[in-house]
Coordinates of C-alpha atoms in Angstrom, one line a residue:
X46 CA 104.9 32.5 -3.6
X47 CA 105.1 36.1 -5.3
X48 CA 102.8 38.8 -5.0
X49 CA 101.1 37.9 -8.3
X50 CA 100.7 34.3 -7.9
X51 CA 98.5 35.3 -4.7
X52 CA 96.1 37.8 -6.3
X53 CA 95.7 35.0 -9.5
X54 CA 94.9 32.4 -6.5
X55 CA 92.4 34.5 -4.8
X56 CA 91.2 35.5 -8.4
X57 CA 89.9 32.1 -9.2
X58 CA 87.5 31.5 -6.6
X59 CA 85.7 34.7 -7.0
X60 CA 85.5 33.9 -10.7
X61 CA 83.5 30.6 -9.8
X62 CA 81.1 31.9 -7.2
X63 CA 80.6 34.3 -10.3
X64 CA 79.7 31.8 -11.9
X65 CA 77.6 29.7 -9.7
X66 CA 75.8 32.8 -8.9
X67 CA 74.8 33.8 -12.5
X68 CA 73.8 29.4 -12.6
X69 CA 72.0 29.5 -9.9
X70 CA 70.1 32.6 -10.7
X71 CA 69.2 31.2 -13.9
X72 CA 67.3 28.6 -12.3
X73 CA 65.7 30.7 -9.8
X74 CA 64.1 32.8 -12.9
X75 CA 63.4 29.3 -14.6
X76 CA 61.3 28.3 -11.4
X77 CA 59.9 31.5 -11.2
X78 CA 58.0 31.3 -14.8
X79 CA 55.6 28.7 -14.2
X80 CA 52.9 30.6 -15.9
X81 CA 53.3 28.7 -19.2
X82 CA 53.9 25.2 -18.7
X83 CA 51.8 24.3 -15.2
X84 CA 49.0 24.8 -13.9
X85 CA 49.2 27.1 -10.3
X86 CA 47.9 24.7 -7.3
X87 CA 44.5 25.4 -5.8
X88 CA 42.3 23.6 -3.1
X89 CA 38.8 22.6 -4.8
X90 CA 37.6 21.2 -1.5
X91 CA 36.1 17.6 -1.5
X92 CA 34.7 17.1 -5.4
X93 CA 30.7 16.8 -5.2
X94 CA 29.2 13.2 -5.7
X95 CA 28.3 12.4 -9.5
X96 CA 24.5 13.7 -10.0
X97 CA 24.6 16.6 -7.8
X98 CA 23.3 19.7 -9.1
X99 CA 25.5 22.4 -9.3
X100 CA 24.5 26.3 -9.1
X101 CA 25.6 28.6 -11.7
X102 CA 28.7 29.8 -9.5
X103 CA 30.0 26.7 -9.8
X104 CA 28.9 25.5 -5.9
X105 CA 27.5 21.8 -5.5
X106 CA 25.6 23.0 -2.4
X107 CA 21.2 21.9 -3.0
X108 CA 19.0 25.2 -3.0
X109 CA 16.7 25.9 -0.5
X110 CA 14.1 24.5 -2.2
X111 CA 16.0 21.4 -3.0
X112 CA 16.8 20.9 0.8
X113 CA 13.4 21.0 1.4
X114 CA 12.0 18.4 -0.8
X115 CA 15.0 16.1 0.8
X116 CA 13.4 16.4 4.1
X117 CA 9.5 16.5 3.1
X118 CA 7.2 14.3 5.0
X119 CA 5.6 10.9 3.6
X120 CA 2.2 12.1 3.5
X121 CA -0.6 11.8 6.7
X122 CA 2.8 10.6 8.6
X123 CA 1.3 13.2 11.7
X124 CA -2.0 10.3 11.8
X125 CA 0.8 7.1 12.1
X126 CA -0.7 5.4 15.2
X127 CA -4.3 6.7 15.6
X128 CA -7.1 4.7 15.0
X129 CA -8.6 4.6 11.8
X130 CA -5.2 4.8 10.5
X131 CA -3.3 2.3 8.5
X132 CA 0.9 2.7 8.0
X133 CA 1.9 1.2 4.3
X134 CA 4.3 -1.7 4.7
X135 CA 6.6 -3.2 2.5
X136 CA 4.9 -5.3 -0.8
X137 CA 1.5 -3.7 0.4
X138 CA -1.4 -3.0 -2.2
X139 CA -4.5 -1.1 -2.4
X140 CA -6.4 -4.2 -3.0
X141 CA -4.5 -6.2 0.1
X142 CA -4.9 -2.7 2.2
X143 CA -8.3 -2.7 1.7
X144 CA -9.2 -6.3 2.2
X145 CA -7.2 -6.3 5.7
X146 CA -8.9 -3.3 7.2
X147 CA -12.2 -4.5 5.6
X148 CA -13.1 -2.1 3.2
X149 CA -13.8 -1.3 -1.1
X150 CA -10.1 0.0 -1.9
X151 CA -11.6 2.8 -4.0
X152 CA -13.3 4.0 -0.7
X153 CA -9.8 4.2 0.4
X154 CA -8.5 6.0 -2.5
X155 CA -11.0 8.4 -2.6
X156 CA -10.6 9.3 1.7
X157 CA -7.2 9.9 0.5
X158 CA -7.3 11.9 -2.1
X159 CA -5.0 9.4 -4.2
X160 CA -4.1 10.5 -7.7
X161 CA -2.7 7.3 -8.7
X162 CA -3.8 4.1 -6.3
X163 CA -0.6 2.2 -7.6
X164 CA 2.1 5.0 -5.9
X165 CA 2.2 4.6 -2.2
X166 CA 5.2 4.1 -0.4
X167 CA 6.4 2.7 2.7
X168 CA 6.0 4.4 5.4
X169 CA 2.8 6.9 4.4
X170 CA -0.3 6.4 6.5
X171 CA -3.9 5.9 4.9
X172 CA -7.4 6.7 6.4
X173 CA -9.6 3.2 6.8
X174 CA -12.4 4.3 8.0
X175 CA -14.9 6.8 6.5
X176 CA -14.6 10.6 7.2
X177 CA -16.8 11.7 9.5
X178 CA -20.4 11.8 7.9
X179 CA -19.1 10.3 5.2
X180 CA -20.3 7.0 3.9
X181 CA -18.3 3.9 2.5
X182 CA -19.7 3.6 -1.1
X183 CA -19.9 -0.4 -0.9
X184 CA -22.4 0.0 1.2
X185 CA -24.6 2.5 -0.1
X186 CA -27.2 0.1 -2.2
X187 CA -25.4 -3.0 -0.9
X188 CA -28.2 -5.6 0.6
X189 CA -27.5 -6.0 4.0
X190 CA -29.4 -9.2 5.7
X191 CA -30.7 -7.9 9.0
X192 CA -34.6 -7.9 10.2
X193 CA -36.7 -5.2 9.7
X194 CA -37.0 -2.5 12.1
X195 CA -39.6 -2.4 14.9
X196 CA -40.9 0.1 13.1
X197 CA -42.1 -2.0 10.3
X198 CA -40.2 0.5 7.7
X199 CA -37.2 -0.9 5.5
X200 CA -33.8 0.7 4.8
X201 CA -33.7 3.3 2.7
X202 CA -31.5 2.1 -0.3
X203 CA -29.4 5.4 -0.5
X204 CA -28.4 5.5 3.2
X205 CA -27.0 2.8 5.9
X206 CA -29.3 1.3 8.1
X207 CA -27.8 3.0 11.2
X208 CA -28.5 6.2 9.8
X209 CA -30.6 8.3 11.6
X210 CA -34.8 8.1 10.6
X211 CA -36.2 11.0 8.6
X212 CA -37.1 13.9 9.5
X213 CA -40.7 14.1 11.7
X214 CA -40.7 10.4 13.2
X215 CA -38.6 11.7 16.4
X216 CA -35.9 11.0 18.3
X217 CA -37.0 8.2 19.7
X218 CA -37.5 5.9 17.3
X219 CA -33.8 6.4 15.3
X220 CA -32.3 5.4 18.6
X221 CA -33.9 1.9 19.0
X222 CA -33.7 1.0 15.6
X223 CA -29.5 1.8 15.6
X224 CA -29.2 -0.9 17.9
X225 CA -30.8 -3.4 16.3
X226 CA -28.6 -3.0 13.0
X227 CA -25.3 -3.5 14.6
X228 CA -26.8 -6.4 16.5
X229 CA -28.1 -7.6 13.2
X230 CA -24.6 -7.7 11.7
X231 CA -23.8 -10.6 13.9
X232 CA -26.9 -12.5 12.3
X233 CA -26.4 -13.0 8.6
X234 CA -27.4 -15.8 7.1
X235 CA -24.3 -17.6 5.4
X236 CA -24.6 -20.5 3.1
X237 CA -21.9 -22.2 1.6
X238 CA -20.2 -21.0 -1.2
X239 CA -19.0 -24.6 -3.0
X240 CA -20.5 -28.2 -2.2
X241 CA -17.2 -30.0 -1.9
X242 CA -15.4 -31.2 0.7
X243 CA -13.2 -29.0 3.3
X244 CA -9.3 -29.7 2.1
X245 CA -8.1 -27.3 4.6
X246 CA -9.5 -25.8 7.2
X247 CA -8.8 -22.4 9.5
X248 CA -5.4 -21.6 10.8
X249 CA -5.1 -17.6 11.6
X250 CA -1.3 -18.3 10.5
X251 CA -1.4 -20.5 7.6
X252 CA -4.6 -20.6 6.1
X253 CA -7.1 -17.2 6.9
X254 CA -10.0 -19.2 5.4
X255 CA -11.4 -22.8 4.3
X256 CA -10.0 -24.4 0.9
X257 CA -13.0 -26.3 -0.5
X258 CA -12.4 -28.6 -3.0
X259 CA -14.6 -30.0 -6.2
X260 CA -14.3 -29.9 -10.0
X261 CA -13.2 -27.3 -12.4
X262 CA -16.1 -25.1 -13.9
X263 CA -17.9 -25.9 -10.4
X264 CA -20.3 -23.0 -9.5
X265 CA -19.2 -20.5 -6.9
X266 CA -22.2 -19.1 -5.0
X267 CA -22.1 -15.7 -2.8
X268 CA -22.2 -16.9 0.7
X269 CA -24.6 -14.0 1.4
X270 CA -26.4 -10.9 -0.3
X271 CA -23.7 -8.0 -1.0
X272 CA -21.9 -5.9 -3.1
X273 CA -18.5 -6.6 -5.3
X274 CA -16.1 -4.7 -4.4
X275 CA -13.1 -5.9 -6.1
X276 CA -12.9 -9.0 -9.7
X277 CA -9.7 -9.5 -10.4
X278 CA -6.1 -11.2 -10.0
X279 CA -4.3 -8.8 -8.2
X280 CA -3.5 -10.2 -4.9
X281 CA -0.6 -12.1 -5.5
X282 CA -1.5 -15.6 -3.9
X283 CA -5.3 -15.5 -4.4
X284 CA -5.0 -15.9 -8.3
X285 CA -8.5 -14.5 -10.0
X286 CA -10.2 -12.9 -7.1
X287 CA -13.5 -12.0 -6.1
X288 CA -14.3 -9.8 -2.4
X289 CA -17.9 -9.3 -2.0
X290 CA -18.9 -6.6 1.2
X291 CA -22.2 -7.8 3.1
X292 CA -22.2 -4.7 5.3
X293 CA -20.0 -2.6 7.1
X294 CA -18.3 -5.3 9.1
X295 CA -17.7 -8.5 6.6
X296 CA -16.3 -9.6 4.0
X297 CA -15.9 -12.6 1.9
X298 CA -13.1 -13.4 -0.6
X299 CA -13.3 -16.3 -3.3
X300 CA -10.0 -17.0 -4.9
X301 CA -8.3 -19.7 -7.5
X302 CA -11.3 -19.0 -9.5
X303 CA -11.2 -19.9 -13.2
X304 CA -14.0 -18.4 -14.3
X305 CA -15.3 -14.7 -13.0
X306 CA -19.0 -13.7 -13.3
X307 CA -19.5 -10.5 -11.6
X308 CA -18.0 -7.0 -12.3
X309 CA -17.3 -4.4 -9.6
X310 CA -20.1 -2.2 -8.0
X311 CA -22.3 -5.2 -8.9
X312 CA -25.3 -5.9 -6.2
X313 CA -25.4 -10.1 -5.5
X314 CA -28.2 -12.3 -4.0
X315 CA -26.9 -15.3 -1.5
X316 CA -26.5 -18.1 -3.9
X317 CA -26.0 -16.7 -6.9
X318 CA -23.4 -18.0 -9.2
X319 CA -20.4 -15.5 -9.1
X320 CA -17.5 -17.8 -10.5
X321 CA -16.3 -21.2 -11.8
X322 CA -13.7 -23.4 -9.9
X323 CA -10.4 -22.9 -10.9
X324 CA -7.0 -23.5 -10.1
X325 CA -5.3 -19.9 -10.8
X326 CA -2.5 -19.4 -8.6
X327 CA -3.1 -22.6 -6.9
X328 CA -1.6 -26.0 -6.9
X329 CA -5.2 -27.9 -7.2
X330 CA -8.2 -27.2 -8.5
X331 CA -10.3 -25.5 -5.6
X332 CA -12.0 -22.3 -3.8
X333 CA -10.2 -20.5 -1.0
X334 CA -12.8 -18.8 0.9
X335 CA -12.4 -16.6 3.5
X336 CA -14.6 -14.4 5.9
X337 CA -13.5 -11.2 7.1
X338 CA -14.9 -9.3 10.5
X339 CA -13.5 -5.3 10.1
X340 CA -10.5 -7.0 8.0
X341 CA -9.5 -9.5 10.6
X342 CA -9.7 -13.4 9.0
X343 CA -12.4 -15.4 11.0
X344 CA -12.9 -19.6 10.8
X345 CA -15.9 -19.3 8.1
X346 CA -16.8 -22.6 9.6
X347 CA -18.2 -20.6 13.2
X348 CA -20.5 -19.1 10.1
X349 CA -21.6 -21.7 7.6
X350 CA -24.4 -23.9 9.2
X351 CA -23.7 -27.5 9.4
X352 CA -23.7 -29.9 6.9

Protein backbone atom coordinates (compact mmCIF):
# COMPACT_ATOMS: atom_id res chain seq x y z
CA UNK A 1 0.00 0.00 0.00
CA UNK A 2 1.40 3.50 -1.17
CA UNK A 3 1.56 6.47 0.86
CA UNK A 4 -1.65 7.93 -0.66
CA UNK A 5 -3.78 4.97 -0.41
CA UNK A 6 -3.09 5.22 3.53
CA UNK A 7 -3.98 8.95 4.04
CA UNK A 8 -7.44 8.23 1.69
CA UNK A 9 -7.98 5.09 4.28
CA UNK A 10 -7.52 7.10 7.31
CA UNK A 11 -9.51 9.92 5.48
CA UNK A 12 -12.71 8.06 5.37
CA UNK A 13 -13.37 7.39 8.90
CA UNK A 14 -12.94 10.88 10.01
CA UNK A 15 -15.29 11.93 7.22
CA UNK A 16 -18.03 9.61 8.96
CA UNK A 17 -17.61 10.49 12.57
CA UNK A 18 -18.05 14.05 10.77
CA UNK A 19 -20.84 13.04 9.92
CA UNK A 20 -22.36 11.21 12.79
CA UNK A 21 -21.38 14.10 14.85
CA UNK A 22 -23.15 16.90 12.83
CA UNK A 23 -26.41 13.76 12.99
CA UNK A 24 -26.24 13.34 16.24
CA UNK A 25 -26.04 17.00 17.04
CA UNK A 26 -29.05 17.61 15.16
CA UNK A 27 -31.05 15.58 17.33
CA UNK A 28 -29.61 16.86 20.46
CA UNK A 29 -30.91 20.50 19.28
CA UNK A 30 -34.29 18.70 18.18
CA UNK A 31 -34.65 17.34 21.93
CA UNK A 32 -33.53 20.42 23.21
CA UNK A 33 -36.72 22.52 21.65
CA UNK A 34 -39.41 21.17 23.46
CA UNK A 35 -40.99 24.47 24.13
CA UNK A 36 -43.39 24.24 21.21
CA UNK A 37 -44.82 20.93 20.82
CA UNK A 38 -44.99 19.48 24.82
CA UNK A 39 -45.86 20.47 27.65
CA UNK A 40 -42.66 20.74 30.42
CA UNK A 41 -43.51 18.02 33.33
CA UNK A 42 -44.48 19.27 36.75
CA UNK A 43 -45.63 17.55 40.06
CA UNK A 44 -49.34 18.88 40.95
CA UNK A 45 -49.30 16.85 44.09
CA UNK A 46 -52.36 14.55 44.73
CA UNK A 47 -55.47 16.36 42.66
CA UNK A 48 -58.18 17.57 45.35
CA UNK A 49 -61.44 15.50 45.67
CA UNK A 50 -64.41 16.91 43.28
CA UNK A 51 -66.33 19.67 45.46
CA UNK A 52 -63.52 21.02 47.34
CA UNK A 53 -63.22 24.59 47.45
CA UNK A 54 -60.33 25.95 46.15
CA UNK A 55 -58.60 29.46 47.16
CA UNK A 56 -57.87 32.01 44.71
CA UNK A 57 -54.07 30.75 44.49
CA UNK A 58 -55.14 27.90 43.16
CA UNK A 59 -54.61 25.70 46.78
CA UNK A 60 -57.46 23.07 47.65
CA UNK A 61 -56.47 23.46 51.35
CA UNK A 62 -60.29 24.59 53.59
CA UNK A 63 -59.84 28.14 55.36
CA UNK A 64 -59.69 28.58 58.76
CA UNK A 65 -63.01 29.22 58.96
CA UNK A 66 -63.98 26.26 56.88
CA UNK A 67 -61.89 23.85 59.22
CA UNK A 68 -63.78 25.08 61.93
CA UNK A 69 -67.22 24.47 60.94
CA UNK A 70 -65.88 20.73 59.98
CA UNK A 71 -65.14 20.23 63.58
CA UNK A 72 -68.10 22.29 65.35
CA UNK A 73 -69.91 20.65 68.10
CA UNK A 74 -73.62 19.07 67.83
CA UNK A 75 -75.20 21.43 69.95
CA UNK A 76 -75.59 20.96 74.17
CA UNK A 77 -73.20 17.81 73.33
CA UNK A 78 -71.12 19.17 76.87
CA UNK A 79 -74.86 18.11 78.85
CA UNK A 80 -74.80 14.24 77.02
CA UNK A 81 -75.23 12.13 80.19
CA UNK A 82 -76.64 14.48 82.88
CA UNK A 83 -79.89 14.19 84.09
CA UNK A 84 -82.53 16.14 82.64
CA UNK A 85 -80.81 15.51 79.53
CA UNK A 86 -82.01 13.53 76.51
CA UNK A 87 -79.32 12.40 73.44
CA UNK A 88 -81.33 12.39 69.87
CA UNK A 89 -81.22 8.94 68.35
CA UNK A 90 -81.72 7.72 65.14
CA UNK A 91 -85.71 8.14 63.53
CA UNK A 92 -86.34 10.26 66.80
CA UNK A 93 -89.08 13.16 66.69
CA UNK A 94 -90.13 15.96 68.69
CA UNK A 95 -93.39 14.46 69.24
CA UNK A 96 -91.77 10.79 70.22
CA UNK A 97 -89.06 12.83 72.40
CA UNK A 98 -91.49 14.42 74.14
CA UNK A 99 -93.92 11.65 74.87
CA UNK A 100 -90.87 9.39 76.16
CA UNK A 101 -89.55 11.89 78.68
CA UNK A 102 -93.11 12.85 79.51
CA UNK A 103 -93.58 16.23 78.47
CA UNK A 104 -95.62 19.00 75.70
CA UNK A 105 -92.85 18.83 72.83
CA UNK A 106 -93.26 22.65 72.49
CA UNK A 107 -92.03 22.86 76.09
CA UNK A 108 -89.09 21.20 74.75
CA UNK A 109 -88.61 23.39 71.90
CA UNK A 110 -88.95 26.34 73.62
CA UNK A 111 -86.08 25.07 76.66
CA UNK A 112 -84.08 24.69 73.64
CA UNK A 113 -84.19 27.44 71.86
CA UNK A 114 -85.20 25.42 68.60
CA UNK A 115 -85.72 27.50 65.46
CA UNK A 116 -87.12 24.81 63.51
CA UNK A 117 -88.53 21.57 65.74
CA UNK A 118 -88.17 19.27 62.56
CA UNK A 119 -83.98 19.81 62.32
CA UNK A 120 -82.31 17.87 65.11
CA UNK A 121 -79.79 15.45 64.47
CA UNK A 122 -78.29 12.51 65.89
CA UNK A 123 -76.25 12.94 68.31
CA UNK A 124 -77.35 16.65 69.84
CA UNK A 125 -78.66 16.58 73.39
CA UNK A 126 -82.02 18.24 74.49
CA UNK A 127 -83.11 19.69 77.93
CA UNK A 128 -86.36 17.55 79.37
CA UNK A 129 -87.02 19.07 82.21
CA UNK A 130 -87.95 22.73 82.89
CA UNK A 131 -85.17 25.38 83.47
CA UNK A 132 -84.79 26.13 86.78
CA UNK A 133 -87.89 28.37 87.84
CA UNK A 134 -89.30 27.78 84.88
CA UNK A 135 -92.62 26.14 84.35
CA UNK A 136 -93.77 23.45 81.74
CA UNK A 137 -96.59 25.23 79.93
CA UNK A 138 -99.02 22.05 79.86
CA UNK A 139 -99.32 22.48 83.16
CA UNK A 140 -100.00 25.94 83.78
CA UNK A 141 -104.08 25.92 83.61
CA UNK A 142 -104.03 22.18 83.25
CA UNK A 143 -106.71 20.55 85.93
CA UNK A 144 -104.81 18.44 88.04
CA UNK A 145 -106.99 15.90 90.33
CA UNK A 146 -105.54 16.06 93.73
CA UNK A 147 -107.44 17.12 97.21
CA UNK A 148 -107.52 20.37 98.34
CA UNK A 149 -104.91 21.61 100.60
CA UNK A 150 -105.25 21.57 104.42
CA UNK A 151 -105.49 24.80 104.12
CA UNK A 152 -108.89 24.85 102.61
CA UNK A 153 -107.41 27.24 99.58
CA UNK A 154 -107.37 25.81 95.90
CA UNK A 155 -104.54 26.09 93.32
CA UNK A 156 -104.04 29.02 91.85
CA UNK A 157 -104.78 28.54 88.05
CA UNK A 158 -101.60 30.45 86.81
CA UNK A 159 -99.04 28.46 88.94
CA UNK A 160 -98.38 24.53 89.88
CA UNK A 161 -99.66 23.30 92.94
CA UNK A 162 -96.19 22.80 94.41
CA UNK A 163 -95.53 26.29 94.09
CA UNK A 164 -94.81 28.06 97.01
CA UNK A 165 -98.08 29.96 98.99
CA UNK A 166 -98.34 33.70 98.61
CA UNK A 167 -96.75 36.08 100.14
CA UNK A 168 -97.87 36.73 104.06
CA UNK A 169 -99.31 33.04 104.92
CA UNK A 170 -95.67 31.91 106.12
CA UNK A 171 -93.36 29.41 105.76
CA UNK A 172 -95.01 26.97 107.28
CA UNK A 173 -97.86 26.35 105.54
CA UNK A 174 -96.14 26.12 101.75
CA UNK A 175 -94.16 23.39 103.17
CA UNK A 176 -97.03 21.02 104.22
CA UNK A 177 -99.07 21.68 101.41
CA UNK A 178 -95.87 20.55 98.82
CA UNK A 179 -96.14 17.32 100.12
CA UNK A 180 -99.37 16.65 99.69
CA UNK A 181 -99.32 17.50 95.87
CA UNK A 182 -96.70 15.09 94.90
CA UNK A 183 -98.43 12.44 97.05
CA UNK A 184 -101.58 13.42 95.23
CA UNK A 185 -100.15 12.67 91.86
CA UNK A 186 -100.26 9.02 92.78
CA UNK A 187 -104.12 9.44 93.38
CA UNK A 188 -105.85 10.42 90.24
CA UNK A 189 -108.87 9.18 89.53
CA UNK A 190 -108.73 7.22 86.05
CA UNK A 191 -111.78 5.92 84.27
CA UNK A 192 -111.73 4.12 81.29
CA UNK A 193 -111.33 5.67 78.12
CA UNK A 194 -113.47 2.96 75.68
CA UNK A 195 -116.12 0.38 76.90
CA UNK A 196 -114.88 -2.57 74.91
CA UNK A 197 -113.17 -5.36 75.60
CA UNK A 198 -109.16 -5.56 76.36
CA UNK A 199 -107.61 -7.19 72.83
CA UNK A 200 -104.19 -6.77 74.18
CA UNK A 201 -102.98 -6.12 77.13
CA UNK A 202 -99.41 -4.70 78.76
CA UNK A 203 -96.15 -5.95 77.65
CA UNK A 204 -93.20 -3.15 78.39
CA UNK A 205 -91.66 -4.82 75.02
CA UNK A 206 -94.44 -5.33 72.71
CA UNK A 207 -97.31 -3.41 73.56
CA UNK A 208 -96.53 -0.02 76.13
CA UNK A 209 -100.36 0.22 76.72
CA UNK A 210 -103.95 -1.73 76.44
CA UNK A 211 -105.57 -2.10 72.82
CA UNK A 212 -109.37 -1.87 73.51
CA UNK A 213 -111.55 -2.84 71.10
CA UNK A 214 -115.28 -1.74 69.96
CA UNK A 215 -116.91 -0.21 66.89
CA UNK A 216 -115.83 2.56 64.56
CA UNK A 217 -117.20 6.09 65.46
CA UNK A 218 -117.17 4.70 69.21
CA UNK A 219 -116.57 7.65 71.68
CA UNK A 220 -113.14 8.07 73.13
CA UNK A 221 -113.28 9.58 76.69
CA UNK A 222 -110.21 11.41 78.57
CA UNK A 223 -109.28 8.89 81.19
CA UNK A 224 -108.80 11.93 83.46
CA UNK A 225 -108.98 15.91 83.64
CA UNK A 226 -105.91 17.49 81.66
CA UNK A 227 -104.57 19.40 79.04
CA UNK A 228 -103.79 18.40 75.17
CA UNK A 229 -100.66 18.58 74.39
CA UNK A 230 -100.30 17.17 71.09
CA UNK A 231 -103.66 16.08 67.96
CA UNK A 232 -102.29 14.64 65.36
CA UNK A 233 -100.72 11.75 63.17
CA UNK A 234 -97.26 12.20 63.63
CA UNK A 235 -95.92 9.27 65.44
CA UNK A 236 -95.49 6.82 62.99
CA UNK A 237 -97.35 3.68 64.43
CA UNK A 238 -99.93 5.47 66.56
CA UNK A 239 -101.93 6.74 63.34
CA UNK A 240 -104.21 10.00 64.39
CA UNK A 241 -102.93 10.72 67.83
CA UNK A 242 -104.11 12.37 70.83
CA UNK A 243 -101.50 12.84 74.36
CA UNK A 244 -103.36 14.55 76.98
CA UNK A 245 -100.88 15.70 80.29
CA UNK A 246 -102.82 15.29 83.80
CA UNK A 247 -99.88 16.84 85.74
CA UNK A 248 -96.39 16.89 85.81
CA UNK A 249 -95.89 13.14 86.06
CA UNK A 250 -98.61 11.44 83.45
CA UNK A 251 -99.57 11.02 80.51
CA UNK A 252 -102.10 9.39 78.39
CA UNK A 253 -101.93 8.70 74.67
CA UNK A 254 -105.11 7.57 72.45
CA UNK A 255 -104.11 6.39 69.04
CA UNK A 256 -105.87 4.66 65.73
CA UNK A 257 -108.40 7.30 66.22
CA UNK A 258 -110.67 8.03 63.27
CA UNK A 259 -112.17 10.88 64.35
CA UNK A 260 -110.21 13.88 66.55
CA UNK A 261 -112.24 16.27 68.78
CA UNK A 262 -109.80 18.33 70.67
CA UNK A 263 -107.13 20.86 69.46
CA UNK A 264 -103.84 21.52 71.27
CA UNK A 265 -103.61 23.73 74.50
CA UNK A 266 -107.23 22.56 74.97
CA UNK A 267 -108.30 22.12 78.88
CA UNK A 268 -110.47 18.36 79.15
CA UNK A 269 -112.84 17.09 81.89
CA UNK A 270 -112.50 13.02 82.73
CA UNK A 271 -115.02 11.67 80.42
CA UNK A 272 -115.30 13.88 77.93
CA UNK A 273 -115.55 12.75 74.30
CA UNK A 274 -112.14 13.56 72.73
CA UNK A 275 -112.27 11.15 69.57
CA UNK A 276 -114.12 8.47 67.54
CA UNK A 277 -112.70 4.84 67.13
CA UNK A 278 -110.78 4.32 64.23
CA UNK A 279 -108.50 2.11 62.63
CA UNK A 280 -105.67 4.75 61.32
CA UNK A 281 -102.43 3.00 61.23
CA UNK A 282 -103.85 -0.03 62.56
CA UNK A 283 -104.80 -3.40 61.37
CA UNK A 284 -108.45 -3.34 63.35
CA UNK A 285 -110.63 -1.04 64.36
CA UNK A 286 -109.61 -0.12 68.04
CA UNK A 287 -107.97 2.39 70.74
CA UNK A 288 -104.37 1.95 71.82
CA UNK A 289 -104.17 3.56 75.11
CA UNK A 290 -101.34 4.04 77.05
CA UNK A 291 -100.34 5.69 80.43
CA UNK A 292 -97.14 7.33 80.86
CA UNK A 293 -95.29 7.96 84.51
CA UNK A 294 -92.26 10.86 83.70
CA UNK A 295 -92.32 9.17 80.02
CA UNK A 296 -91.83 5.62 81.11
CA UNK A 297 -95.01 3.24 79.70
CA UNK A 298 -96.98 1.75 82.80
CA UNK A 299 -99.83 -1.35 82.62
CA UNK A 300 -102.96 1.25 82.57
CA UNK A 301 -104.71 -1.68 83.98
CA UNK A 302 -102.75 -1.02 87.77
CA UNK A 303 -104.90 2.43 87.05
CA UNK A 304 -108.32 1.91 85.63
CA UNK A 305 -110.60 0.53 88.50
CA UNK A 306 -112.18 -2.76 87.90
CA UNK A 307 -114.79 -3.60 85.79
Amino acid sequence: MNKSGAKLCLARPTGLALALAVVLSALISACGSSSVNHAPVEDRGTPPPVGAPVSSAGSSAPKDGQAAAAVKPLPGIENAGKPGYYTVKPGDTMIRIGLDNGQNWRDIVRWNALANPNQIEVGQVLRVVPPDGATPVAAQGAVVTRPVPAQGAAASPQRPASAPAQAGAGPAPAVVAAAPAAAAEEEIPWIWPAPGSVLAGFDEAKNKGLDIGGAAGSPIMAAADGRVVYVGAGLRGYGNLIILKHNNTYLTAYAHNQTLLVKEDQTVRKGQKIAEMGNSDADRVKLHFEVRRQGKPVDPAKYLPAR
